[in-house]
Structure formats: C-alpha cells, structure tokens
Tab-separated table of C-alpha atoms in Angstrom:
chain	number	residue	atom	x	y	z
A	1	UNK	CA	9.871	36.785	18.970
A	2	UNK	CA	11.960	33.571	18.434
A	3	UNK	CA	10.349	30.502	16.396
A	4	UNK	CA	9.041	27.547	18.555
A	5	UNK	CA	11.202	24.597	18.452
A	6	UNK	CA	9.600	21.107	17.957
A	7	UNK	CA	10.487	18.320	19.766
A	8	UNK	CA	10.349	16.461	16.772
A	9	UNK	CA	13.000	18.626	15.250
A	10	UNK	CA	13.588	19.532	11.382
A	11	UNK	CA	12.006	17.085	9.125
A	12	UNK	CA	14.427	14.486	7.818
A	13	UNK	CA	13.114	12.368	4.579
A	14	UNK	CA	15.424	9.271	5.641
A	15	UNK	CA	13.567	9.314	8.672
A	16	UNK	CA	10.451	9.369	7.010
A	17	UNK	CA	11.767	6.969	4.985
A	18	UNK	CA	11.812	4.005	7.415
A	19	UNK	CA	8.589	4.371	8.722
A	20	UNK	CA	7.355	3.780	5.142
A	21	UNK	CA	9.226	1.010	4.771
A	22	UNK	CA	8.174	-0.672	8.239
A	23	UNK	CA	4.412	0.128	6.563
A	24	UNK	CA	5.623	-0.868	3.783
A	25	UNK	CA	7.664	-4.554	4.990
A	26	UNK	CA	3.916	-4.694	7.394
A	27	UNK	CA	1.340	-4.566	5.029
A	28	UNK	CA	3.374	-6.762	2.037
A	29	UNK	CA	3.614	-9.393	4.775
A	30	UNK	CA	0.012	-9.762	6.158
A	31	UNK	CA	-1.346	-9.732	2.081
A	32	UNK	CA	1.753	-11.901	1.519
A	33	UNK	CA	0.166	-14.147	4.165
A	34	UNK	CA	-3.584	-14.124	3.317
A	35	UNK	CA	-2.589	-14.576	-0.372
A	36	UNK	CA	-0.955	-17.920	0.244
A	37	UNK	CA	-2.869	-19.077	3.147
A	38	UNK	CA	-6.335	-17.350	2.874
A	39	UNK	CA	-6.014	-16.358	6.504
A	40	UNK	CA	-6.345	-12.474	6.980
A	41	UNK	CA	-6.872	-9.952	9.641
A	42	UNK	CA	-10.876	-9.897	10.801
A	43	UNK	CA	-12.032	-6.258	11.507
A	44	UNK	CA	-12.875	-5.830	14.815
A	45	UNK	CA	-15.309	-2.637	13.818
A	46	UNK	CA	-16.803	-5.402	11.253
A	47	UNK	CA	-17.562	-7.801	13.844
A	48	UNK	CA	-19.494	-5.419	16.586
A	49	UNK	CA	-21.242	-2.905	14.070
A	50	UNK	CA	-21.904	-5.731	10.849
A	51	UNK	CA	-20.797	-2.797	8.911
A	52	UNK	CA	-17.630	-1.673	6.781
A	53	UNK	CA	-15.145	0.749	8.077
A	54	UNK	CA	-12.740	2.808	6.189
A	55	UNK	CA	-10.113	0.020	5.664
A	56	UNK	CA	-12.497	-3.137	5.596
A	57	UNK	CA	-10.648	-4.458	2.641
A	58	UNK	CA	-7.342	-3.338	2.719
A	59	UNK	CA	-5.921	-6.858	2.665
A	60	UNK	CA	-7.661	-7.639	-0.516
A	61	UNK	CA	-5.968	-4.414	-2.150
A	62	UNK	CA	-2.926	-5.836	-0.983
A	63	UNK	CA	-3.455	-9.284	-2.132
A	64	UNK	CA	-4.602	-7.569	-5.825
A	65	UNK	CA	-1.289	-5.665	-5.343
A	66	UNK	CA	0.590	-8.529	-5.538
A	67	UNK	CA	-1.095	-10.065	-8.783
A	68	UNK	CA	-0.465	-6.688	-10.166
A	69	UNK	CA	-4.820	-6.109	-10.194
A	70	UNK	CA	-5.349	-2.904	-10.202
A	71	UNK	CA	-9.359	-2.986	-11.124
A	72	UNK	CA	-9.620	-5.631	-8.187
A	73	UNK	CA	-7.598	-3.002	-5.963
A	74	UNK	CA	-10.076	-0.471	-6.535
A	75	UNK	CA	-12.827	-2.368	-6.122
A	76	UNK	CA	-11.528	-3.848	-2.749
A	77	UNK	CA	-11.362	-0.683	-1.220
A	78	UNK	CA	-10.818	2.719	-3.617
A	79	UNK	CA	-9.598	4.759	-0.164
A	80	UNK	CA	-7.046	2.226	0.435
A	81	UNK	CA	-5.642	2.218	-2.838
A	82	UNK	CA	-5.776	6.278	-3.031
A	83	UNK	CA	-4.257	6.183	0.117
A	84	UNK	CA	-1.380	4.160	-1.099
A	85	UNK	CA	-0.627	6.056	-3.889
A	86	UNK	CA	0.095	9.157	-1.610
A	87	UNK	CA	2.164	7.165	0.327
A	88	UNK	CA	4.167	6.164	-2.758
A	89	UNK	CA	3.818	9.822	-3.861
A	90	UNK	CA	5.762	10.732	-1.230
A	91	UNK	CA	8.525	7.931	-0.787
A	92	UNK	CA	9.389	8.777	-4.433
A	93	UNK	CA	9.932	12.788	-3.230
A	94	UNK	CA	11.527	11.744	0.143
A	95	UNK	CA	14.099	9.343	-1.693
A	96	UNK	CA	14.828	11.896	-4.263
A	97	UNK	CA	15.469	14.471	-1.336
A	98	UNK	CA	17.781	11.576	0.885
A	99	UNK	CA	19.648	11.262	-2.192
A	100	UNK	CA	20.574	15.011	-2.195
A	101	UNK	CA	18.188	16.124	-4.704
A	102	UNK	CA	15.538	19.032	-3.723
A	103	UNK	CA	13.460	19.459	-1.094
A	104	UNK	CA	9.702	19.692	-2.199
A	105	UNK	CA	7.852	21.252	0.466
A	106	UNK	CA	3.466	22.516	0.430
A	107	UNK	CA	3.425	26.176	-0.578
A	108	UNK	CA	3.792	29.254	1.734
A	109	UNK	CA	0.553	29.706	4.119
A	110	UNK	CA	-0.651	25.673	3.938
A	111	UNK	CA	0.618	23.428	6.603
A	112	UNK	CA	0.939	19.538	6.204
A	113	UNK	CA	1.943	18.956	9.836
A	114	UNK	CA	-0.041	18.981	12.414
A	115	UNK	CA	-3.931	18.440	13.846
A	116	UNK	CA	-5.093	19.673	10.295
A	117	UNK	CA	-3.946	16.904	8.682
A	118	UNK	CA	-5.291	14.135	10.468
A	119	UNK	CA	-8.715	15.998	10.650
A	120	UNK	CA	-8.990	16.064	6.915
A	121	UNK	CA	-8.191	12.311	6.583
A	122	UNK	CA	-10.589	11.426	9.327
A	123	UNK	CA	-13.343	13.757	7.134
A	124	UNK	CA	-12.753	11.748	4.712
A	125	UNK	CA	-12.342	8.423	5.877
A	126	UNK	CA	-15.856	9.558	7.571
A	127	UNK	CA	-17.258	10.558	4.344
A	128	UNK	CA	-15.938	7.212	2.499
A	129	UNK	CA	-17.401	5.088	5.127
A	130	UNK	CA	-20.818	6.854	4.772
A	131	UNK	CA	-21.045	6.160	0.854
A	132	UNK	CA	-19.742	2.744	1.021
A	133	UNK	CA	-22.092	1.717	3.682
A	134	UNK	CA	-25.188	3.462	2.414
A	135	UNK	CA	-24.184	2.469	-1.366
A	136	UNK	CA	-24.095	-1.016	-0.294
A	137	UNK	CA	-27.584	-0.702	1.587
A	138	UNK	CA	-29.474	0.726	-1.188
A	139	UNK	CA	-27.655	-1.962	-3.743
C-alpha cells in the first residue's frame, strides 16, 4: 500500500526557518515596544476571567530578554521562557540542516507532527495555568 502524501509536503528547515524568524522579528518588536514605551499587549483572557493564562507575561520575558535577565525571565512567566528555549533549540538544528549539515529527526515510532503535539502543549499549558493560578491564590 503506497504512503499518504501530505499536502504540506517533505519538511524543509528553511521553511521552518522563516516562520521563526517572523516569531522571532514579532515578539522582539512588541517587548522592543513596551520596553521603551511601557505600553504592552493587555490579555484579553486577563480582563474577562481576572485570572492568568498560560502566556500572561510573555512581554515581560521579552522585555527581561532584552536586558539580558534571565532570573526576571523566569519569574515573568517560566512556560514562556521554556517555551523559547525549544524554539531556539530547534532554529539552531534547522540552520545547521539549511546549511547542509544533518538532518536530526525524533526516533523511529514517536511522531512530532501532528494532533499529538499540540495536545501535549495544550496539557501542559493547562497544567501550568492551574499551578500558577492556584499558587498565586494560596500565596
């Protein structure tokens, strides 16, 4: 029986590559922003629920970014950051493979593509939100 084809095609790292560097240009601009101005992004979630979603401070872990403040990155928002350092993770492999070097790929039987994926993010940006919220009740 012949393979499936996606419509997405083979994966291509310099493809990958600009939409980290869109994220990328993005998110440096809007902390570039609220670092100089003060004036940042309100979270809608924030405003209707008085609580903290999963990327309630993400411009202030930008912002630390910027100073080069790691501790106040962390403390900003921990998911954020850990999220970011995936990200960079994988612009580092996906640069090394543009430039001709090898491919690094998940090993045979896991799959990084696809529903699975997103469902363990959401798990955890579930989880997060849970311990940040209720942390910040009982403190």
């Amino acid at each position: 029986m012949p393979l499936k084809s996606t419509a997405a095609g083979p994966f291509q790292p310099v493809t990958a590559l600009r939409g980290l560097a869109a994220f990328a240009i993005v998110g440096v601009g809007i902390s570039g922003v609220a670092a100089v101005t003060g004036w940042g992004l309100p979270c809608p979630w924030r405003a209707l629920t008085g609580t903290l979603c999963p990327l309630c401070g993400a411009t202030h872990v930008g912002m630390a970014l910027l100073r080069g403040d790691l501790a106040a990155a962390w403390a900003a928002n921990p998911f954020v950051l850990a999220g970011l350092v995936v990200l960079v993770g994988l612009g580092v492999i996906w640069t090394i493979e543009a430039l001709g070097g090898p491919a690094v790929r998940a090993p045979r039987g896991v799959r990084l593509d696809g529903r699975g994926v997103w469902v363990t993010i959401g798990l955890l940006a579930f989880a997060f939100t849970l311990w940040r919220n209720l942390a910040g009740a009982a403190g």
